[in-house]
Coordinates of C-alpha atoms in Angstrom, one line a residue:
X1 CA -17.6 67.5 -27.8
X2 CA -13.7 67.8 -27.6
X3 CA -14.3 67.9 -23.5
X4 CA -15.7 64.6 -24.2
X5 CA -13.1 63.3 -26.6
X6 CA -10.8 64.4 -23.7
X7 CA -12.1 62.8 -20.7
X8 CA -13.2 59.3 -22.5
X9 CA -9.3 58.9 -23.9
X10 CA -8.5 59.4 -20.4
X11 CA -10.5 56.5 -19.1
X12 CA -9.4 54.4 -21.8
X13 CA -6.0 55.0 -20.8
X14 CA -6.2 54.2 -17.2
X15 CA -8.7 51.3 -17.8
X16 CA -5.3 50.1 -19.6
X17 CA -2.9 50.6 -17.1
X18 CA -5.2 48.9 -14.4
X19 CA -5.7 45.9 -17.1
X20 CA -1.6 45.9 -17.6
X21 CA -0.6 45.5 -13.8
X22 CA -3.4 42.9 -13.6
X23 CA -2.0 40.6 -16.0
X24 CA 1.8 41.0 -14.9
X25 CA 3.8 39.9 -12.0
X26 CA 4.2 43.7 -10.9
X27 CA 0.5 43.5 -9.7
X28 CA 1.3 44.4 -5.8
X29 CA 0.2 41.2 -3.9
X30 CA -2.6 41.3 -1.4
X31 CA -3.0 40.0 1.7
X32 CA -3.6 35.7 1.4
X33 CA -6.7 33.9 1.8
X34 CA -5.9 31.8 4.6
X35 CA -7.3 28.0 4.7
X36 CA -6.6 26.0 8.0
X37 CA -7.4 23.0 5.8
X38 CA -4.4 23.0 3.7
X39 CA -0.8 22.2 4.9
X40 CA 1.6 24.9 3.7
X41 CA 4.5 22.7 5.0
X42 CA 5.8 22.0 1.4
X43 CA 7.0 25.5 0.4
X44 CA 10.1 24.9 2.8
X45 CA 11.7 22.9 -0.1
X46 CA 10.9 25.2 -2.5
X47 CA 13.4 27.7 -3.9
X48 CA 12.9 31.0 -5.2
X49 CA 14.8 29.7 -8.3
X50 CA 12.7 26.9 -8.5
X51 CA 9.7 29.3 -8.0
X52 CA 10.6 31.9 -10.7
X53 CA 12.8 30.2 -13.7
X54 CA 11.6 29.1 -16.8
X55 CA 14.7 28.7 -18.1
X56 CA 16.0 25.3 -16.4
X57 CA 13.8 22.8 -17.6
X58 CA 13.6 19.8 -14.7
X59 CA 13.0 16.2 -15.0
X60 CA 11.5 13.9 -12.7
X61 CA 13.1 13.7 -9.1
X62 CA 12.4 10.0 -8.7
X63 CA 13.6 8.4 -11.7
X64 CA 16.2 9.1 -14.3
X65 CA 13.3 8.8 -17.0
X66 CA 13.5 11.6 -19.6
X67 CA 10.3 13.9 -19.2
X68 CA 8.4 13.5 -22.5
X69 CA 7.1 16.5 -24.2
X70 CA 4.4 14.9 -26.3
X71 CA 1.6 12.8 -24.9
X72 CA -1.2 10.7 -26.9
X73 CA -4.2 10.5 -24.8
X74 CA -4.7 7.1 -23.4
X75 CA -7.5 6.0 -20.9
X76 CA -7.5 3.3 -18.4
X77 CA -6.7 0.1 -19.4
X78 CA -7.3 -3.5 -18.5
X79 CA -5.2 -3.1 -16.1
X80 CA -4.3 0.4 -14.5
X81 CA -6.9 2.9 -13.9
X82 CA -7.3 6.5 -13.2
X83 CA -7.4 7.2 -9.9
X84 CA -7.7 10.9 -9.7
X85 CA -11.5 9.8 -9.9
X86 CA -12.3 8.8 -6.6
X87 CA -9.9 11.6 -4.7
X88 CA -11.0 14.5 -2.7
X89 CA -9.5 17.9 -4.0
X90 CA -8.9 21.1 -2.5
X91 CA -7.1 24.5 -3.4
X92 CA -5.4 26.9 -1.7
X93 CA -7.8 29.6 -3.6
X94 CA -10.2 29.2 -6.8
X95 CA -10.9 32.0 -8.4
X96 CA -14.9 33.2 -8.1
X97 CA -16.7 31.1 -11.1
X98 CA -14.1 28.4 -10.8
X99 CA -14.2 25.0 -9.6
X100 CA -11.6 22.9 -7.9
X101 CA -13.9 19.9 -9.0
X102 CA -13.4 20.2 -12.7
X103 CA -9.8 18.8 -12.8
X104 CA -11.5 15.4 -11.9
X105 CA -14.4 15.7 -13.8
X106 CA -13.2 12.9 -16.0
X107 CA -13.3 15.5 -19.0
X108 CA -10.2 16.1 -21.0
X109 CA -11.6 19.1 -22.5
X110 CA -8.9 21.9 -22.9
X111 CA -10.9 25.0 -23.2
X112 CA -10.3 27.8 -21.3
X113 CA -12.8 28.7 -18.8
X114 CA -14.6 28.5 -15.8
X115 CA -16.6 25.5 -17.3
X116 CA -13.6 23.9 -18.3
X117 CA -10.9 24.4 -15.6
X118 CA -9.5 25.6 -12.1
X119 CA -7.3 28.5 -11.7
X120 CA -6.1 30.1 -8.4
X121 CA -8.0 33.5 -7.2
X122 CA -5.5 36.0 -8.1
X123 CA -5.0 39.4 -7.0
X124 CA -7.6 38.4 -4.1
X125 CA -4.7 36.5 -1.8
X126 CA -4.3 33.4 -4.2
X127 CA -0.5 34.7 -6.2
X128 CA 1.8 31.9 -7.2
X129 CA 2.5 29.8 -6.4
X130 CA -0.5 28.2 -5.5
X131 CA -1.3 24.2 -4.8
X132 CA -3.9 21.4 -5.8
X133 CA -4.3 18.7 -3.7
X134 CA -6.0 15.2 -4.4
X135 CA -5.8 13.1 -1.3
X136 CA -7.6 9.2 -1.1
X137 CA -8.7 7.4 1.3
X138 CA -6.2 4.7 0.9
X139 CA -2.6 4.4 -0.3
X140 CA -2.6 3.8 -3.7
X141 CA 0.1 2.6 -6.2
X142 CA 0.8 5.3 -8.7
X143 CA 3.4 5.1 -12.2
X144 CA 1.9 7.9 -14.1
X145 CA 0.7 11.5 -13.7
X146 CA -1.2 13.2 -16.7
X147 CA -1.8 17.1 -16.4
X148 CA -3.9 18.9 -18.8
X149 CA -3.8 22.8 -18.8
X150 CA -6.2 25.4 -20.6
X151 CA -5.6 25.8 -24.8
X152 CA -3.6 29.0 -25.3
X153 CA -2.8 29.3 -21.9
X154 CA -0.2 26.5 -20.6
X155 CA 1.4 26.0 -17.2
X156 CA 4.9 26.7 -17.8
X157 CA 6.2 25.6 -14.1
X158 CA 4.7 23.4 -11.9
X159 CA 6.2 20.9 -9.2
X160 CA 4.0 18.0 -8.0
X161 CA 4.6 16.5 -5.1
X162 CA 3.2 13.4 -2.9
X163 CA 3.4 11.7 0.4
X164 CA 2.0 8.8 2.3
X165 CA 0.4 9.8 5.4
X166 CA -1.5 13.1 6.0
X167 CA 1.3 14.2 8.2
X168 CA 4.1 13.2 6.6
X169 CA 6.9 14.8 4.6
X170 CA 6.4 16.0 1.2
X171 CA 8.4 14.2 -1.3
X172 CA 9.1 16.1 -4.8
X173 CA 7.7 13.6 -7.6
X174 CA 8.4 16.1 -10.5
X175 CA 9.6 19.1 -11.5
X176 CA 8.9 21.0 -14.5
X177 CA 9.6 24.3 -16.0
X178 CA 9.4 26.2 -19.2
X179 CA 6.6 24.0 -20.4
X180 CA 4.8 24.7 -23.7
X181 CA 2.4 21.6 -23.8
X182 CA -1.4 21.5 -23.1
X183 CA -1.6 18.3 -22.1
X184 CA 2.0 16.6 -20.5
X185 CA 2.5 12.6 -19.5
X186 CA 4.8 12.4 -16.7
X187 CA 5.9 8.2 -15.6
X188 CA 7.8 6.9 -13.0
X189 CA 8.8 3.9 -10.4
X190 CA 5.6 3.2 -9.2
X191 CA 5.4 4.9 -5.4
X192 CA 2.6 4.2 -3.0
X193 CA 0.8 7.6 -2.0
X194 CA -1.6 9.2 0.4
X195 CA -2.1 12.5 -1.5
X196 CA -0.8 14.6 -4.6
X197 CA 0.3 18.2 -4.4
X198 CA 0.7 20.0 -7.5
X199 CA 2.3 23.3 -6.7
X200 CA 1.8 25.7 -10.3
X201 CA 4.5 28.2 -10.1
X202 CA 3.8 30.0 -13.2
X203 CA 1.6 30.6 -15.8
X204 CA 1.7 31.4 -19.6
X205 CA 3.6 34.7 -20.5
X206 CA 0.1 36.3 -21.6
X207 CA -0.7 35.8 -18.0
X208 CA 2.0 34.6 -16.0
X209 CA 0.1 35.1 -12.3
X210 CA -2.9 32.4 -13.1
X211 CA -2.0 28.7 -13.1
X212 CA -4.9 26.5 -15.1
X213 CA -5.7 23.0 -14.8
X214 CA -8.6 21.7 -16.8
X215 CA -7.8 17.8 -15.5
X216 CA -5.6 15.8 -13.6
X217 CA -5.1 11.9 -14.2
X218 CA -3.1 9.8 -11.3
X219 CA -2.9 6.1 -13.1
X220 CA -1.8 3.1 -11.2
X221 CA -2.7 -1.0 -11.5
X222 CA -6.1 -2.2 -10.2
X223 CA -6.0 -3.0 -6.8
X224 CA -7.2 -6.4 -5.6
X225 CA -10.4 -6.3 -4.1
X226 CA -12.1 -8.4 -1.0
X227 CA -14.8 -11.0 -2.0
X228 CA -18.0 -10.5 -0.3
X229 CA -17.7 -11.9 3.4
X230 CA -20.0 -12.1 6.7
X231 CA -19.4 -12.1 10.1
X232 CA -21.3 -15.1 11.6
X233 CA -21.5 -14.6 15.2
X234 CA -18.0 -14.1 15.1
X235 CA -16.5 -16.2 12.5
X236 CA -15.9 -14.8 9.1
X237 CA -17.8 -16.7 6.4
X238 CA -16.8 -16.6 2.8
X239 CA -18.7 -18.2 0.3
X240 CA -15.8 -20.8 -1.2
X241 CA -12.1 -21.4 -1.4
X242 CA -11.9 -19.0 -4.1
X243 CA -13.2 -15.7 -2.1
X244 CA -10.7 -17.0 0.8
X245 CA -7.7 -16.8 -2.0
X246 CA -9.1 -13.5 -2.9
X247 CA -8.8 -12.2 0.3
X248 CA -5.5 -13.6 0.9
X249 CA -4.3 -11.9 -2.0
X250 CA -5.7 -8.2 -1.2
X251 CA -3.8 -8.8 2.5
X252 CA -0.5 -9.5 0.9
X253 CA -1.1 -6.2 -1.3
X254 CA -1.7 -3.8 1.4
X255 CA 0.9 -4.9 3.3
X256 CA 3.4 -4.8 0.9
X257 CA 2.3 -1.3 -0.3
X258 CA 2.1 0.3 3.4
X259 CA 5.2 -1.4 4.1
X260 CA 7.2 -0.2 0.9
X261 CA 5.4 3.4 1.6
X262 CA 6.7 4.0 5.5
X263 CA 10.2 2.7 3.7
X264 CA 10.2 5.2 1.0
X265 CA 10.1 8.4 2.9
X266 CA 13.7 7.1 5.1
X267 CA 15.6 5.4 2.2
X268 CA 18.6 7.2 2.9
X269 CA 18.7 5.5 6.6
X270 CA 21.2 3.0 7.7
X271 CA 18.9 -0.8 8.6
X272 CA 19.9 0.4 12.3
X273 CA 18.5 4.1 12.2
X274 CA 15.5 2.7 10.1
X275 CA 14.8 0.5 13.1
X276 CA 15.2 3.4 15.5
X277 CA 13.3 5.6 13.2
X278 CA 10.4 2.7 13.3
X279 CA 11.0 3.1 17.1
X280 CA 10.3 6.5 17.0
X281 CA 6.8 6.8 15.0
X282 CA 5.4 3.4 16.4
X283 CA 5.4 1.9 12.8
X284 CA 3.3 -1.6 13.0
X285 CA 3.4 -3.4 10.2
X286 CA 0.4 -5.2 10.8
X287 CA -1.5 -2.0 10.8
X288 CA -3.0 -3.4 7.0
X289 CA -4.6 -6.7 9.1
X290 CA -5.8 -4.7 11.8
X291 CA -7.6 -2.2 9.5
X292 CA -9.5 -5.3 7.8
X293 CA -10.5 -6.8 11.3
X294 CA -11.4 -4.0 12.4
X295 CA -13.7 -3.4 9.4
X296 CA -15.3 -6.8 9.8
X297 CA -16.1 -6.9 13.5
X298 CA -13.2 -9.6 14.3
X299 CA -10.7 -10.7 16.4
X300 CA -8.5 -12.9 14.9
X301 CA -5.9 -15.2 15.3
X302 CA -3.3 -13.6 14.0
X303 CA -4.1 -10.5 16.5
X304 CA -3.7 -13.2 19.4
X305 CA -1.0 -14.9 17.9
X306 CA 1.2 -11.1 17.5
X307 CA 0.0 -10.6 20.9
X308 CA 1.5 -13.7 22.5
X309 CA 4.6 -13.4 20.3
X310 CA 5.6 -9.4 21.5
X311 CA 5.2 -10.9 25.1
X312 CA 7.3 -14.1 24.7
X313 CA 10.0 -11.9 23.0
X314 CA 9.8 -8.8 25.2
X315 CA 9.9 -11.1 28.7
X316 CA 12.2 -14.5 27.3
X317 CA 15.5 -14.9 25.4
X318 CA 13.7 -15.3 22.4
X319 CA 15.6 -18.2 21.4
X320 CA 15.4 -22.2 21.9
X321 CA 15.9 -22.0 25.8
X322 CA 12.9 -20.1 25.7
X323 CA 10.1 -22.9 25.0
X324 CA 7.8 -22.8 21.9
X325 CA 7.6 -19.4 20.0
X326 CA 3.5 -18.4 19.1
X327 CA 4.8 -17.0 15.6
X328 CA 5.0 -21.2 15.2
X329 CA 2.0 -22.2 16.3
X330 CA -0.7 -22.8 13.7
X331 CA -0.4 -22.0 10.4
X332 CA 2.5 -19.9 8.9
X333 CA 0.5 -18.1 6.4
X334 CA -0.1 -14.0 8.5
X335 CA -3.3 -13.6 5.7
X336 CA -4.9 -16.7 6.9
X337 CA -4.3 -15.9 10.7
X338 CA -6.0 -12.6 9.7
X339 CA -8.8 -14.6 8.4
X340 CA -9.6 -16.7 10.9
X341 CA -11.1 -15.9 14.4
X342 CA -8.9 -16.1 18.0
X343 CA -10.7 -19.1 18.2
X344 CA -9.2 -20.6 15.3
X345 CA -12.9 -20.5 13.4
X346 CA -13.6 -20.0 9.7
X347 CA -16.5 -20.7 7.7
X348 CA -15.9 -21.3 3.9
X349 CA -19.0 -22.6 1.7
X350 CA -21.2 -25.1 4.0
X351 CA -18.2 -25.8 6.1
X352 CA -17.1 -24.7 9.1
X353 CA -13.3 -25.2 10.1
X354 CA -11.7 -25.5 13.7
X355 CA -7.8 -25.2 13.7
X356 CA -5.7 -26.5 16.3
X357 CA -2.4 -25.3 17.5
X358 CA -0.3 -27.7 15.6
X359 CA -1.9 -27.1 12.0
X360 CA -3.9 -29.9 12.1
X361 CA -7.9 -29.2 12.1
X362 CA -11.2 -30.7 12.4
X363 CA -14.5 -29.6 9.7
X364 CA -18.2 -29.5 10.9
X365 CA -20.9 -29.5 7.7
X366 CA -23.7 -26.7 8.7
X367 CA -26.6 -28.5 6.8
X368 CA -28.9 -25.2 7.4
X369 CA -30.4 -27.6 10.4
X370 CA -30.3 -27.3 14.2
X371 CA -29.3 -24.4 15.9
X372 CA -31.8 -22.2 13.4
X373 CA -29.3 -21.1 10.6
X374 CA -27.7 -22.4 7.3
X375 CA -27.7 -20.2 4.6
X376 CA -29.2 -17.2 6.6
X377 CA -28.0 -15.8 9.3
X378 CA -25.6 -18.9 10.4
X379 CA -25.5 -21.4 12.6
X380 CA -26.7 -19.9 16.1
X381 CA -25.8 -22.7 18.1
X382 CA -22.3 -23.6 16.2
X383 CA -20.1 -21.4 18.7
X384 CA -21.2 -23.6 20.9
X385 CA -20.5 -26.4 19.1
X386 CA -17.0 -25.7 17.5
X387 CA -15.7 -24.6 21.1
X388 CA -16.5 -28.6 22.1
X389 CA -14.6 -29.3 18.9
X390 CA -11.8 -27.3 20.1
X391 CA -11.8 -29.3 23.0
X392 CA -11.7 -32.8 22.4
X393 CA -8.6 -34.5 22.6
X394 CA -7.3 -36.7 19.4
X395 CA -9.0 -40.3 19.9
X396 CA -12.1 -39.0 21.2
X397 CA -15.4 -40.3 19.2
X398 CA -16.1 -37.3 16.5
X399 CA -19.9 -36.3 16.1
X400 CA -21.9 -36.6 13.5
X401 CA -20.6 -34.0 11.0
X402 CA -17.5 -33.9 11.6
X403 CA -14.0 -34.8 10.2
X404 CA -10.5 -34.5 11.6
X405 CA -7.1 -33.5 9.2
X406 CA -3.8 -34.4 10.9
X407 CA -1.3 -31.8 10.2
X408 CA 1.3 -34.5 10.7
X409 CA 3.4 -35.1 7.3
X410 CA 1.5 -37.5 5.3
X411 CA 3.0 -40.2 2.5
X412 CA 1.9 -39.8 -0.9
X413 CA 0.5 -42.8 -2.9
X414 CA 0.9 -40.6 -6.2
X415 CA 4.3 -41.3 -7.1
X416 CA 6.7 -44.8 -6.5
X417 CA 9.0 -42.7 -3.9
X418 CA 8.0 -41.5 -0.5
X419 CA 6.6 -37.8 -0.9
X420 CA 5.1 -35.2 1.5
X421 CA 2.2 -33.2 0.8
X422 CA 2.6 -31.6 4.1
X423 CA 6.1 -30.4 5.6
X424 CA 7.4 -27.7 6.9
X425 CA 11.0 -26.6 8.2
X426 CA 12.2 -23.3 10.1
X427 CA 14.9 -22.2 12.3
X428 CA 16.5 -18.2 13.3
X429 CA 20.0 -17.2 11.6
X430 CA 21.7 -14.5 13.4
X431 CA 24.6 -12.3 12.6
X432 CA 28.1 -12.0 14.0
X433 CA 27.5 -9.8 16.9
X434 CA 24.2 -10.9 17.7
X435 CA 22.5 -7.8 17.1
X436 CA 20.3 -8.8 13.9
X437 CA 19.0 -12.4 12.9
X438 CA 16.3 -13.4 10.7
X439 CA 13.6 -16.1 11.3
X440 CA 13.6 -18.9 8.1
X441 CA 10.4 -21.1 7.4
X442 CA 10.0 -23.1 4.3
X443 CA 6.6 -25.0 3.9
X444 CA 4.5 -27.3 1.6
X445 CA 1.2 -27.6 2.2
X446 CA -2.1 -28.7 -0.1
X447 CA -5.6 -27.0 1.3
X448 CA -6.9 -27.0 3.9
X449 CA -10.1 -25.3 1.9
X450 CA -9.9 -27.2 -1.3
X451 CA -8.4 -24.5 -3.1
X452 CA -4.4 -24.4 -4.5
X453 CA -1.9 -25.8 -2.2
X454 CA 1.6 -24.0 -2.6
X455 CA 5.2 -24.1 -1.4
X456 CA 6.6 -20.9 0.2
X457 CA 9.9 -19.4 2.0
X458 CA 9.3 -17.0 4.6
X459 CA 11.6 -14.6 5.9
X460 CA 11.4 -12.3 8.8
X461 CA 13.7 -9.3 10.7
X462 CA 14.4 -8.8 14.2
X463 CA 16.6 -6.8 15.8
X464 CA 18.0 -6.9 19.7
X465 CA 17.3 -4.0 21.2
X466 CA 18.2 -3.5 25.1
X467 CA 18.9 -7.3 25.5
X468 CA 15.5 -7.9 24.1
X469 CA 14.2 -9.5 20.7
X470 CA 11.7 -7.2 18.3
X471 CA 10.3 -7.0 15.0
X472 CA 12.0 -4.7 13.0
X473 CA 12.1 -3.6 9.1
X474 CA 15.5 -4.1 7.2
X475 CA 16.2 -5.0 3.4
X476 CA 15.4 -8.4 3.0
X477 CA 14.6 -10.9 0.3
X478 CA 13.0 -14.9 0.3
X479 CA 12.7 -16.7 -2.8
X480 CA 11.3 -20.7 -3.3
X481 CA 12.7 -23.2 -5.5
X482 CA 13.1 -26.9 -6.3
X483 CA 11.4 -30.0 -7.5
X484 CA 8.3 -31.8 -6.9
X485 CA 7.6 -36.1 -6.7
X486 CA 6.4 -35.3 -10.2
X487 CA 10.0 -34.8 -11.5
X488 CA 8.8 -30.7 -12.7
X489 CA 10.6 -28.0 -11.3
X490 CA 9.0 -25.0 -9.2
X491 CA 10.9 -21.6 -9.1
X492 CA 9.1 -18.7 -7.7
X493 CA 10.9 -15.0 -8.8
X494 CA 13.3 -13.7 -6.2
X495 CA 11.2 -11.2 -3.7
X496 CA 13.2 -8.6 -1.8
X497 CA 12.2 -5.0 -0.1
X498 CA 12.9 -3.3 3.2
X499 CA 10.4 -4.7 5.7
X500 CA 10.0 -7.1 8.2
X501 CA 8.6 -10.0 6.9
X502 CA 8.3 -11.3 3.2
X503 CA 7.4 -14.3 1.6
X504 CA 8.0 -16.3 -2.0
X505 CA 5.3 -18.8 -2.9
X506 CA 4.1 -20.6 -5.5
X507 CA 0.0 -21.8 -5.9
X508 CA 0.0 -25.6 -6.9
X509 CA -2.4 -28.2 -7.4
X510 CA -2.6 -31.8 -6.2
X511 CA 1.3 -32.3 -5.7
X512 CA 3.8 -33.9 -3.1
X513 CA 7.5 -33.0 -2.7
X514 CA 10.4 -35.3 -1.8
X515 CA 12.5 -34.8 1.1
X516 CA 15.2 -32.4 0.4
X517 CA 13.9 -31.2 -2.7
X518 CA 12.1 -28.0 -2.1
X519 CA 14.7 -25.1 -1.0
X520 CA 14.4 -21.8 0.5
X521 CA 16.5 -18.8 0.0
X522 CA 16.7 -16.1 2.7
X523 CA 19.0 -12.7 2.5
X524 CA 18.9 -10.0 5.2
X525 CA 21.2 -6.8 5.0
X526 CA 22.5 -7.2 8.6
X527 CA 23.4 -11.2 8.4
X528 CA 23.8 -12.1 4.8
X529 CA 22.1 -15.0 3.1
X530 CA 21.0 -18.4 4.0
X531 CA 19.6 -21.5 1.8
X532 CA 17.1 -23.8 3.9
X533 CA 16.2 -27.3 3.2
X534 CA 12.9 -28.9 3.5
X535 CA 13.8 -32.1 4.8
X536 CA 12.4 -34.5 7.3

């Protein structure tokens, strides 16, 4: 009986040594679980300090916000929403039982658990730190992070970081250490991401080697979303002027937000080693428009227009002596060029609309008749047709059906003086040495698709680069302003960001303007700022 005694006090005690070096940092670390799937890159800007204190609280990296330490639970409203929902996670390890799926479950829960929570596979290759990824399938615009950890057993230190392309650098977003809540709120400048990487560098002092996560919340504002649209043998067909607006409106978000993310990861480059550095990767720009053509089976105008415009700067003087730039031709709105076939075809409601090089435009009603389509599958025979359109010269006898809009500055009746509803006005502005200049338009224009009409100031970057003209990204800003016939004054808010195009409009209904009364103001880093006129 004493033998017994003996030898079961024995295993007791070693049972507790093994448990001890198990829950400590001593525990000697196994060989890693490796994962070709997951980029280690970001561990190069992490420092052992960083990695071990839990003494020097951090605060956010991207802001001079104060990192709160309390956080009521808030859900999505009107208008952000959690995004975390629809990203794809992975872990470096998950501990056998766990789930790398339950920190976007869309359960707050804070149990501890392996119903509840993640937690990296520690001693079998997974020691701290240890990282969570959530990556989308788009950019997305994100100003809050919410991180809930297990009841009882808090992560004390954890750094998250983001970047915008799957290749790209990893930017630190925030960093935190000596943490004591279960649930922390962490808000910032809104940044356009790719993918999150929360790196948890240590957990609670009962068991400092496992970093928990029960859920993770990534909040930004609803995105706009594309109207439902067909592709009619060619020629995108949107069901009225109000799904064409809609689309128009989710182009000029994505650009802006893949724009403003390619400049966030250089902001501390000079405007001529962010051109070079845009040299470097390829950057396009347009890559937003190309994405939705290529989704919808099109080739549009705009793609022609970009086309003829690279060749006319890469082979001319890209100036006056050169003859007629493309960026001129047609309409000056890049969302409605993206809209619209290389033909210069739309379809909106029962109408189908030809546009001509100088902005003028003829419409053909599709009464569902000849050619075998209408509300179904579209008119079959209408290629055809709209590509005689095209071609007839102004004067010509138009066919039954259809009408013909001059684009040519018309007088308005509304109002006792002479007013425009359509005028537009542009010219280039370059700086002292001729290295930089910017391209000014300023615009008023009502339709053409029965929808708002608007006035707008456009401005747009270029740099020389061997003796040549190009697109390229610097900090600019456009804003529109002025009075209409009607005596009110417009004033759109002042737009700037690094880029190479940006625009200031504002949506109106059934208005003229009076010569010299609507104004455009242009600014470019490189050449300073200009004030256009539209005037006739």
């Amino acid at each position: 009986m004493r033998y017994n005694i003996k030898y079961m006090a024995r295993v007791l005690l070693l049972f507790t040594v093994i448990l001890f070096f198990r829950c400590t940092d001593q525990y000697n670390e196994k060989e890693k679980i490796s994962n070709p799937d997951i980029d280690l890159s970001s561990r190069a800007v992490l420092s052992q300090e960083l990695r071990d204190s839990t003494n020097n609280a951090e605060s956010l990296v991207a802001s001079t916000y104060t990192e709160p330490t309390n956080l009521a639970l808030s859900r999505s409203s009107s208008t952000s929403i959690n995004y975390a929902l629809q990203a794809t996670v992975t872990a470096e390890s998950t501990y056998p039982g766990y789930s790398i799926l339950k920190i976007k479950d869309g359960s707050r829960n804070t149990t501890v658990g392996p119903s509840y929570s993640w937690t990296n596979n520690f001693p079998a290759g997974g020691k701290l730190p240890e990282s969570v990824f959530l990556k989308f399938s788009s950019l997305k615009s994100i100003d809050r992070i919410d991180i809930y950890s297990s009841s009882g057993y808090v992560l004390q230190n954890y750094t998250i970081q983001y970047r915008v392309t799957t290749t790209g650098t990893w930017i630190n977003l925030v960093n935190v250490t000596g943490n004591t809540s279960v649930v922390r709120t962490h808000t910032f400048p809104s940044v356009n991401l790719l993918e999150v990487q929360i790196i948890c560098q240590l957990g609670p002092n009962s068991q400092t080697i496992y970093g928990r996560l029960n859920e993770v919340e990534i909040y930004g504002p609803i995105e706009p979303t594309l109207p439902y649209i067909v592709n009619e043998n060619g020629i995108l067909s949107f069901n009225s002027s109000g799904d064409v607006e809609q689309a128009i409106a989710y182009l000029e978000y994505k650009y802006d937000q893949y724009s403003a993310a390619f400049a966030s990861q250089y902001s501390n480059l000079t405007a001529d080693q962010f051109a070079d550095m845009e040299e470097t990767t390829g950057f396009n720009d347009d890559q937003p428009y190309i994405d939705f053509e290529n989704q919808h089976g099109i080739y549009s105008l705009r793609a022609t227009l970009a086309a003829q415009e690279n060749y006319w700067l890469e082979n001319t003087a890209g100036d006056e002596t050169a003859g007629v730039d493309p960026d001129d031709l047609y309409m000056n709105d890049y969302e409605l060029r993206t809209l619209i076939n290389s033909n210069g075809y739309i379809k909106v409601g029962t109408l189908y609309y030809v546009f001509m090089t100088d902005g003028s435009y003829y419409t053909y009603e599709d009464d569902g008749g000849g050619g075998g389509g209408g509300g179904g599958g579209g008119c079959l025979d209408c290629p055809i047709l709209l590509g005689n359109i095209k071609n007839m010269k102004q004067g010509d006898p138009l066919p039954s059906g259809v009408k013909y809009y001059k684009s040519e500055p018309t007088l308005s009746v509304m109002y006792n003086n002479p007013c425009r509803i359509y005028a537009k006005n542009n010219g280039r502005k370059p700086n002292g040495d001729g290295s930089w200049r910017f391209k000014w338009k300023v615009k008023s224009s009502n339709g053409p698709f029965s929808g708002p009409g608007r006035v707008k100031a456009i401005t747009k970057s270029q740099q020389k680069r061997n003796g040549r003209w190009k697109n390229r990204g610097a900090v600019i800003g456009a804003q529109v302003y002025g009075n209409l016939c009607s005596g009110a004054a417009v004033e759109d808010f002042y737009q700037e960001r690094r880029q190479r195009k940006i625009k200031s409009k504002i949506p109106l209904q059934n208005f003229a303007v009076p010569n010299g009364g609507i104004f455009g103001f242009h600014y470019h880093e490189k050449v300073g700022s200009f004030t256009s006129t539209l005037n006739w």
